[in-house]
CSV table of C-alpha atoms and ligand atoms in Angstrom, one decimal:
chain,number,residue,atom,x,y,z
I,12,MET,CA,72.8,260.5,151.5
I,13,THR,CA,76.4,261.7,151.6
I,14,TRP,CA,77.1,265.3,152.7
I,15,PRO,CA,77.7,267.7,151.0
I,16,PRO,CA,75.4,266.7,148.1
I,17,LEU,CA,78.0,267.1,145.4
I,18,ARG,CA,77.5,266.0,141.8
I,19,ASP,CA,78.4,262.3,141.6
I,20,GLU,CA,81.5,262.8,139.4
I,21,LEU,CA,82.9,265.3,142.0
I,22,ARG,CA,82.7,263.1,145.0
I,23,GLY,CA,85.9,262.4,146.8
I,24,LEU,CA,88.0,264.7,144.5
I,25,GLU,CA,90.7,267.0,145.8
I,26,PRO,CA,90.9,270.6,144.5
I,27,TYR,CA,93.8,271.6,142.2
I,28,GLY,CA,96.7,272.6,144.2
I,29,ALA,CA,100.4,272.8,143.7
I,30,PRO,CA,101.6,273.1,147.3
I,31,GLN,CA,101.9,276.8,148.3
I,32,LEU,CA,104.8,276.4,150.8
I,33,ASP,CA,106.8,279.2,152.3
I,34,VAL,CA,110.2,278.1,150.9
I,35,PRO,CA,113.2,280.4,150.2
I,36,VAL,CA,113.6,279.3,146.5
I,37,GLN,CA,110.2,278.7,144.8
I,38,LEU,CA,110.7,277.1,141.4
I,39,ASN,CA,107.5,275.1,141.2
I,40,VAL,CA,104.7,277.1,139.4
I,41,ASN,CA,106.6,278.8,136.6
I,42,GLU,CA,106.1,282.3,138.0
I,43,ASN,CA,108.4,285.1,136.8
I,44,PRO,CA,110.9,285.5,139.6
I,45,TYR,CA,111.2,289.2,138.9
I,46,GLY,CA,108.6,291.5,140.4
I,47,PRO,CA,107.5,294.6,138.6
I,48,SER,CA,109.9,297.6,138.9
I,49,PRO,CA,109.2,300.5,141.3
I,50,GLU,CA,108.0,302.6,138.3
I,51,CYS,CA,105.6,299.9,137.1
I,52,VAL,CA,104.3,299.4,140.7
I,53,ALA,CA,103.7,303.2,141.0
I,54,ASP,CA,101.9,303.2,137.6
I,55,ILE,CA,99.7,300.3,138.7
I,56,ALA,CA,98.9,302.0,142.1
I,57,ARG,CA,98.0,305.3,140.3
I,58,SER,CA,95.8,303.4,137.9
I,59,VAL,CA,94.0,301.5,140.6
I,60,ALA,CA,93.5,304.7,142.6
I,61,GLU,CA,91.9,306.2,139.5
I,62,ALA,CA,89.7,303.1,139.0
I,63,ALA,CA,88.7,303.2,142.7
I,64,SER,CA,87.0,306.5,142.3
I,65,THR,CA,84.3,305.0,140.1
I,66,LEU,CA,84.0,301.6,141.8
I,67,ASN,CA,80.3,302.3,142.5
I,68,ARG,CA,79.8,301.7,138.8
I,69,TYR,CA,80.0,298.3,136.9
I,70,PRO,CA,83.2,298.1,134.8
I,71,ASP,CA,83.3,298.4,131.0
I,72,ARG,CA,81.8,295.1,130.1
I,73,GLU,CA,83.6,295.1,126.8
I,74,PHE,CA,86.9,296.2,128.3
I,75,VAL,CA,87.5,298.1,125.1
I,76,ALA,CA,90.7,299.9,126.1
I,77,LEU,CA,92.3,296.6,127.3
I,78,ARG,CA,91.3,294.8,124.2
I,79,GLU,CA,92.9,297.5,122.1
I,80,ALA,CA,96.1,297.3,124.2
I,81,LEU,CA,96.3,293.5,124.0
I,82,ALA,CA,95.7,293.6,120.2
I,83,ARG,CA,98.5,296.1,119.8
I,84,TYR,CA,100.8,293.9,121.9
I,85,LEU,CA,99.9,290.7,120.0
I,86,SER,CA,100.3,292.4,116.6
I,87,LYS,CA,104.1,292.3,117.1
I,88,ASP,CA,104.0,288.5,116.8
I,89,THR,CA,102.3,288.3,113.4
I,90,PRO,CA,102.7,290.1,110.1
I,91,HIS,CA,98.9,290.0,109.7
I,92,GLY,CA,98.2,292.1,112.8
I,93,ILE,CA,95.5,291.5,115.4
I,94,THR,CA,92.4,293.6,115.8
I,95,PRO,CA,90.5,294.3,119.1
I,96,ALA,CA,87.5,292.4,117.8
I,97,GLN,CA,89.7,289.3,117.7
I,98,VAL,CA,90.6,289.6,121.3
I,99,TRP,CA,88.9,288.3,124.4
I,100,ALA,CA,90.1,288.3,128.0
I,101,ALA,CA,89.1,286.9,131.4
I,102,ASN,CA,90.5,286.2,134.9
I,103,GLY,CA,93.5,284.2,133.9
I,104,SER,CA,93.7,282.1,130.7
I,105,ASN,CA,92.2,279.3,132.9
I,106,GLU,CA,89.0,281.2,132.9
I,107,VAL,CA,89.3,281.9,129.1
I,108,MET,CA,89.6,278.2,128.5
I,109,LEU,CA,86.7,277.3,130.8
I,110,GLN,CA,84.6,279.8,128.9
I,111,LEU,CA,85.7,278.3,125.6
I,112,LEU,CA,84.5,274.9,126.8
I,113,GLN,CA,81.3,276.4,128.2
I,114,ALA,CA,80.5,277.9,124.8
I,115,TYR,CA,81.9,275.3,122.4
I,116,ALA,CA,82.0,271.9,124.2
I,117,GLY,CA,79.7,270.6,127.0
I,118,PRO,CA,77.5,267.5,127.2
I,119,GLY,CA,77.6,265.2,124.2
I,120,ARG,CA,80.8,266.8,123.0
I,121,VAL,CA,84.5,265.9,123.3
I,122,ALA,CA,87.6,267.8,124.4
I,123,LEU,CA,90.9,266.2,123.4
I,124,SER,CA,94.6,266.7,124.2
I,125,PHE,CA,97.8,264.7,124.2
I,126,ALA,CA,99.6,263.7,127.4
I,127,PRO,CA,101.8,264.6,129.2
I,128,THR,CA,100.0,268.0,129.2
I,129,TYR,CA,98.5,270.7,131.4
I,130,SER,CA,96.8,269.1,134.3
I,131,MET,CA,93.9,271.6,134.3
I,132,TYR,CA,92.5,270.6,130.9
I,133,PRO,CA,90.6,267.5,132.2
I,134,GLU,CA,89.2,269.6,135.0
I,135,TYR,CA,87.6,272.1,132.6
I,136,ALA,CA,86.1,269.2,130.7
I,137,ARG,CA,84.7,267.6,133.9
I,138,ASP,CA,83.3,270.9,135.1
I,139,THR,CA,81.5,271.6,131.8
I,140,GLY,CA,80.2,268.0,131.4
I,141,THR,CA,82.5,267.5,128.4
I,142,GLN,CA,83.8,264.1,127.5
I,143,TRP,CA,87.6,264.1,127.9
I,144,VAL,CA,89.8,262.1,125.5
I,145,VAL,CA,93.6,262.0,125.8
I,146,GLY,CA,96.1,260.8,123.3
I,147,HIS,CA,99.8,260.5,123.9
I,148,ARG,CA,103.0,262.3,122.9
I,149,GLU,CA,106.2,260.6,121.6
I,150,GLU,CA,109.3,259.6,123.8
I,151,ASP,CA,110.8,263.1,123.1
I,152,PHE,CA,107.4,264.7,123.8
I,153,SER,CA,106.8,265.8,120.2
I,154,LEU,CA,103.4,265.1,118.6
I,155,ASP,CA,103.0,262.2,116.1
I,156,LEU,CA,100.7,263.9,113.5
I,157,ASP,CA,99.4,260.5,112.2
I,158,HIS,CA,98.4,259.5,115.7
I,159,ALA,CA,96.9,263.0,116.4
I,160,ARG,CA,94.9,262.9,113.1
I,161,ALA,CA,93.6,259.4,113.8
I,162,LEU,CA,92.4,260.3,117.2
I,163,ILE,CA,90.7,263.5,115.9
I,164,GLU,CA,89.1,261.4,113.1
I,165,GLU,CA,87.8,258.9,115.7
I,166,HIS,CA,86.4,261.3,118.3
I,167,ARG,CA,85.5,264.4,116.2
I,168,PRO,CA,86.4,266.7,119.2
I,169,ALA,CA,84.6,270.0,119.7
I,170,VAL,CA,87.8,271.4,121.2
I,171,VAL,CA,91.4,270.3,120.9
I,172,LEU,CA,93.7,271.8,123.6
I,173,LEU,CA,97.4,272.0,122.7
I,174,PRO,CA,99.8,274.0,124.7
I,175,SER,CA,102.8,275.3,122.7
I,176,PRO,CA,105.2,275.4,124.5
I,177,ASN,CA,103.7,272.4,126.2
I,178,ASN,CA,103.5,272.3,130.0
I,179,PRO,CA,105.1,270.3,131.7
I,180,THR,CA,107.6,269.4,128.9
I,181,GLY,CA,108.5,272.7,127.3
I,182,THR,CA,107.9,271.4,123.8
I,183,ALA,CA,106.8,273.9,121.1
I,184,LEU,CA,104.7,272.8,118.1
I,185,PRO,CA,105.8,273.5,114.5
I,186,HIS,CA,103.6,275.5,112.2
I,187,ASP,CA,102.8,272.6,109.9
I,188,ALA,CA,101.5,270.5,112.8
I,189,ILE,CA,99.2,273.3,113.9
I,190,ALA,CA,98.0,273.9,110.4
I,191,GLY,CA,97.5,270.2,109.8
I,192,LEU,CA,95.5,269.7,113.0
I,193,CYS,CA,93.4,272.8,112.3
I,194,GLU,CA,92.3,271.1,109.1
I,195,ALA,CA,91.8,267.7,110.7
I,196,ALA,CA,89.7,269.3,113.4
I,197,ALA,CA,87.8,271.5,111.1
I,198,ASP,CA,84.4,270.8,112.8
I,199,GLY,CA,85.7,272.0,116.1
I,200,LEU,CA,88.2,274.4,117.6
I,201,LEU,CA,92.0,274.0,117.9
I,202,VAL,CA,93.2,275.9,120.9
I,203,VAL,CA,96.9,276.6,121.0
I,204,ASP,CA,97.7,277.6,124.6
I,205,GLU,CA,100.7,279.9,124.3
I,206,ALA,CA,100.9,280.7,128.1
I,207,TYR,CA,104.7,280.5,127.7
I,208,GLY,CA,104.8,281.9,124.1
I,209,GLU,CA,107.0,284.8,124.9
I,210,PHE,CA,109.8,282.4,126.1
I,211,ARG,CA,110.1,280.5,122.9
I,212,ARG,CA,113.5,280.3,121.3
I,213,ALA,CA,114.5,282.5,118.4
I,214,GLY,CA,113.1,281.2,115.1
I,215,VAL,CA,110.1,279.5,116.7
I,216,PRO,CA,107.0,281.2,115.4
I,217,SER,CA,103.8,282.0,117.2
I,218,ALA,CA,100.5,280.3,116.1
I,219,LEU,CA,99.1,283.9,115.8
I,220,GLU,CA,100.6,283.9,112.3
I,221,LEU,CA,98.2,281.2,111.2
I,222,LEU,CA,95.0,282.9,112.3
I,223,PRO,CA,94.0,284.3,108.9
I,224,GLU,CA,94.1,280.9,107.3
I,225,HIS,CA,92.2,278.9,109.9
I,226,ARG,CA,89.0,280.3,111.3
I,227,ASN,CA,88.8,277.5,113.9
I,228,LEU,CA,92.2,278.4,115.4
I,229,VAL,CA,92.3,280.0,118.9
I,230,VAL,CA,95.5,281.2,120.4
I,231,THR,CA,95.5,281.9,124.2
I,232,ARG,CA,98.0,283.9,126.2
I,233,THR,CA,98.4,285.0,129.8
I,234,MET,CA,99.9,287.9,131.7
I,235,SER,CA,100.8,285.4,134.5
I,236,LYS,CA,104.2,284.4,133.1
I,237,ALA,CA,106.1,286.7,130.8
I,238,PHE,CA,104.4,289.8,132.3
I,239,ALA,CA,105.1,288.7,135.9
I,240,LEU,CA,101.4,289.3,136.7
I,241,ALA,CA,100.2,286.0,138.1
I,242,GLY,CA,98.6,287.7,141.0
I,243,ALA,CA,96.5,290.0,138.9
I,244,ARG,CA,94.7,287.1,137.0
I,245,LEU,CA,94.6,288.2,133.4
I,246,GLY,CA,94.5,285.8,130.4
I,247,TYR,CA,93.4,286.4,126.9
I,248,LEU,CA,92.9,285.0,123.4
I,249,ALA,CA,93.0,285.9,119.8
I,250,ALA,CA,90.6,284.3,117.4
I,251,ASP,CA,88.0,284.9,114.7
I,252,PRO,CA,85.6,287.7,116.0
I,253,ALA,CA,82.7,285.3,115.6
I,254,LEU,CA,84.3,283.0,118.1
I,255,CYS,CA,84.6,285.8,120.6
I,256,ASP,CA,80.9,286.6,120.2
I,257,GLY,CA,80.1,283.0,121.1
I,258,ILE,CA,82.0,283.4,124.4
I,259,ARG,CA,80.0,286.6,125.2
I,260,VAL,CA,76.9,284.4,125.5
I,261,VAL,CA,78.4,282.4,128.4
I,262,ARG,CA,80.5,284.9,130.3
I,263,LEU,CA,79.3,286.2,133.6
I,264,PRO,CA,78.2,289.8,133.6
I,265,TYR,CA,81.1,292.2,134.1
I,266,HIS,CA,83.5,289.3,134.6
I,267,LEU,CA,86.6,291.5,134.3
I,268,SER,CA,86.7,294.0,137.3
I,269,ALA,CA,87.6,297.6,136.8
I,270,VAL,CA,90.7,297.0,139.0
I,271,THR,CA,91.9,294.1,136.9
I,272,GLN,CA,91.5,296.1,133.7
I,273,ALA,CA,93.4,299.0,135.3
I,274,VAL,CA,96.2,296.8,136.5
I,275,ALA,CA,96.6,295.0,133.2
I,276,LEU,CA,96.6,298.2,131.2
I,277,ALA,CA,99.3,299.7,133.5
I,278,ALA,CA,101.5,296.5,133.1
I,279,LEU,CA,101.1,296.6,129.3
I,280,ARG,CA,102.5,300.2,129.4
I,281,HIS,CA,105.7,298.6,130.9
I,282,GLU,CA,106.0,295.9,128.3
I,283,ARG,CA,109.5,296.8,127.3
I,284,GLU,CA,110.9,296.5,130.8
I,285,LEU,CA,108.9,293.3,131.5
I,286,LEU,CA,110.0,291.6,128.3
I,287,GLY,CA,113.6,292.6,128.9
I,288,LYS,CA,113.4,290.2,131.9
I,289,VAL,CA,112.0,287.5,129.6
I,290,ASP,CA,115.2,287.7,127.5
I,291,GLU,CA,117.3,287.2,130.6
I,292,LEU,CA,115.2,284.3,131.7
I,293,ARG,CA,115.5,282.7,128.2
I,294,ASP,CA,119.3,282.9,128.5
I,295,GLU,CA,119.1,281.6,132.1
I,296,ARG,CA,117.0,278.7,130.8
I,297,ASP,CA,119.4,277.7,128.1
I,298,ALA,CA,122.3,277.8,130.6
I,299,LEU,CA,120.3,275.6,133.0
I,300,VAL,CA,119.5,273.1,130.3
I,301,GLY,CA,123.2,272.9,129.5
I,302,TRP,CA,124.2,272.5,133.1
I,303,LEU,CA,121.7,269.7,133.7
I,304,ARG,CA,122.9,267.8,130.6
I,305,GLU,CA,126.6,268.2,131.8
I,306,GLN,CA,125.5,266.5,135.0
I,307,GLY,CA,124.2,263.6,133.0
I,308,HIS,CA,120.5,264.2,133.4
I,309,GLU,CA,118.0,263.8,130.6
I,310,VAL,CA,116.5,267.1,129.7
I,311,ALA,CA,113.5,267.9,127.5
I,312,GLU,CA,114.0,270.6,124.9
I,313,SER,CA,112.4,273.8,126.4
I,314,ASP,CA,110.9,276.8,124.7
I,315,ALA,CA,109.3,277.8,128.1
I,316,ASN,CA,110.5,279.3,131.4
I,317,PHE,CA,110.8,275.8,133.0
I,318,VAL,CA,112.8,272.7,132.3
I,319,LEU,CA,111.7,269.0,132.6
I,320,PHE,CA,114.6,266.8,133.7
I,321,GLY,CA,115.2,263.3,135.0
I,322,ARG,CA,115.0,260.5,135.1
I,323,PHE,CA,115.1,259.5,138.7
I,324,ARG,CA,114.2,256.1,140.1
I,325,ASP,CA,112.6,257.8,143.1
I,326,ARG,CA,111.7,261.3,142.0
I,327,HIS,CA,109.8,262.0,145.2
I,328,ALA,CA,113.0,261.5,147.2
I,329,VAL,CA,114.8,264.0,144.9
I,330,TRP,CA,111.9,266.4,145.3
I,331,GLN,CA,111.9,266.0,149.1
I,332,GLY,CA,115.7,266.4,149.2
I,333,LEU,CA,115.5,269.6,147.3
I,334,LEU,CA,112.7,270.9,149.6
I,335,ASP,CA,114.8,270.0,152.7
I,336,ARG,CA,117.5,272.4,151.2
I,337,GLY,CA,115.0,275.2,150.7
I,338,VAL,CA,114.2,274.6,147.0
I,339,ILE,CA,110.7,273.7,145.8
I,340,VAL,CA,110.3,272.2,142.3
I,341,ARG,CA,107.3,270.4,140.8
I,342,GLU,CA,106.7,266.7,140.9
I,343,THR,CA,104.8,266.5,137.7
I,344,GLY,CA,104.9,264.9,134.2
I,345,PRO,CA,105.8,261.3,133.4
I,346,ASP,CA,107.1,259.2,136.3
I,347,GLY,CA,110.8,259.8,137.0
I,348,TRP,CA,110.8,263.4,135.8
I,349,LEU,CA,110.8,266.7,137.7
I,350,ARG,CA,110.0,270.2,136.5
I,351,VAL,CA,112.0,273.2,137.6
I,352,SER,CA,111.0,276.9,136.8
I,353,VAL,CA,113.7,279.3,135.7
I,354,GLY,CA,114.5,281.7,138.5
I,355,THR,CA,117.1,284.4,139.1
I,356,PRO,CA,120.8,283.5,138.7
I,357,ASP,CA,121.1,283.2,142.5
I,358,GLU,CA,118.1,280.9,142.7
I,359,THR,CA,119.5,278.7,139.9
I,360,LYS,CA,122.8,278.4,141.7
I,361,THR,CA,121.0,277.4,144.9
I,362,PHE,CA,119.0,274.8,142.9
I,363,GLU,CA,122.1,273.4,141.2
I,364,LEU,CA,124.0,273.1,144.4
I,365,ALA,CA,121.1,271.4,146.1
I,366,LEU,CA,120.5,269.0,143.2
I,367,SER,CA,124.2,268.0,143.2
I,368,GLN,CA,124.0,267.1,146.9
I,369,VAL,CA,120.7,265.3,146.6
I,370,THR,CA,121.6,263.2,143.6
I,371,GLU,CA,124.8,262.1,145.4
I,372,GLU,CA,122.6,260.9,148.3
I,373,VAL,CA,119.6,259.5,146.4
I,374,ALA,CA,120.8,258.8,142.9
B,429,PLP,C1,100.4,278.9,133.7
B,429,PLP,C2,99.6,278.3,132.6
B,429,PLP,C3,98.4,279.0,132.1
B,429,PLP,C4,98.1,280.3,132.7
B,429,PLP,O1,97.2,280.3,133.6
B,429,PLP,P1,96.5,281.7,134.2
B,429,PLP,O2,95.2,281.3,134.5
B,429,PLP,O3,96.6,282.6,133.0
B,429,PLP,O4,97.4,282.1,135.3
B,429,PLP,C5,97.8,278.4,131.0
B,429,PLP,N1,98.1,277.3,130.4
B,429,PLP,C6,99.2,276.6,130.9
B,429,PLP,C7,99.6,275.4,130.1
B,429,PLP,C8,100.0,277.1,132.0
B,429,PLP,O5,101.0,276.4,132.4
C-alpha cells in the first residue's frame, strides 16, 4: 500500500500554490497594494482587543452584526437592497464556494464553468466528489451563450460557477447573459463570483441587481481584493435566504472566529477610505492597459485589478526575465499570456521598465 493512504483521486497531486517569493514588486496574486491606513489599523487593533476579552466563549455563530454590515454595504450596488437574511460569510470566498458545493453539489451532481477561469473551481469539485465539466470561452474571452446553454442542457449542472469579472481574463459578464443562464440552469444554482466586482468599469452593473428575479442566483464577494484584507480571510455571498439556510446545514460549528468578525467589521467602517484606493487602482489599470497596447501587446479588456497580456512565444522566459528584475507576475491563463496585478504607480513603472527590457531580449 502507498503511504500516506490518500483517496485515490488525490494521489500524486500538488497543493494549490502561486509561488510566495520575497520579491520587491509583487504583482502575481491580485492583492491590493495599499495596506490599511493607520486609522484603520488602530480601529482593527482596538476591535480585536475587545474581542480578545471574551475569547473563552464561542463566537456569534450567526455573525449577525457582520451580516448586517455586509448587507448595508452590498445594498449600494442594487436598487432592490440586500437584507441580512440574504447574506452568508465564511473564511474567504473560497470557503463560501466550497460550502456551496458541499450543500448543493457532491456525488452524482455536476459543477460547470467555462475556461479559462479560476483555477480553484475544479479543486472544490474534486474535494466534494462533484463531477467537473468545463466549457470554453471565445477568442476574446467572452461567453458564447448558445454554447453555454447547450452545455447546461447536456449536463444539467447543480452549480454553474462564473466569475465576473473573470479571473484570469478580467472579462465581465453582461446582465442578459447572467439572466439567460439563470433560466437555462433553473434546476441548479448560478454562482456569479464577483471577487473583483468593485473594480468594474463605470456602467458595468453588478449581478446583485438581478437577485429578485432569479431565486437560483448567488453572488459572491470577498474582502480580499477591494478591501485590502486578503490576510483576514473574509468572503461572503448574497442569495435567496433559503439558499443560506442550506449552507447552515454543512458549515462547521462557529466557523467564523470572533477575531475575524471583529476585523471585518472594523474594515467595513473604513469603507470610504478603502474604496477610494479602488478608484485609483481602476485609473492605474486603464493606464496600464493603454501602455501595454502602445507597446504592441495583446491585452484582454479588464474590469478587474489585473490585466492579461501577451502573447509570447515563450511566456515562461518573459516571466523569469521579470522575476530576475525583481517583479513577479503570474504565469496563468491560455498559453502565451501572462497576468499582472495592478500595483502602485511606482510598481507599475518598475514593471513597465522591466517588461521593455525583457521583451527586447526574449521577444
Ligand atoms: C481572489 C479570488 C477569490 C477570493 O478568494 P478569497 O478566498 O476570498 O481570498 C475568489 N474568486 C476569484 C475568481 C478570485 O480570483
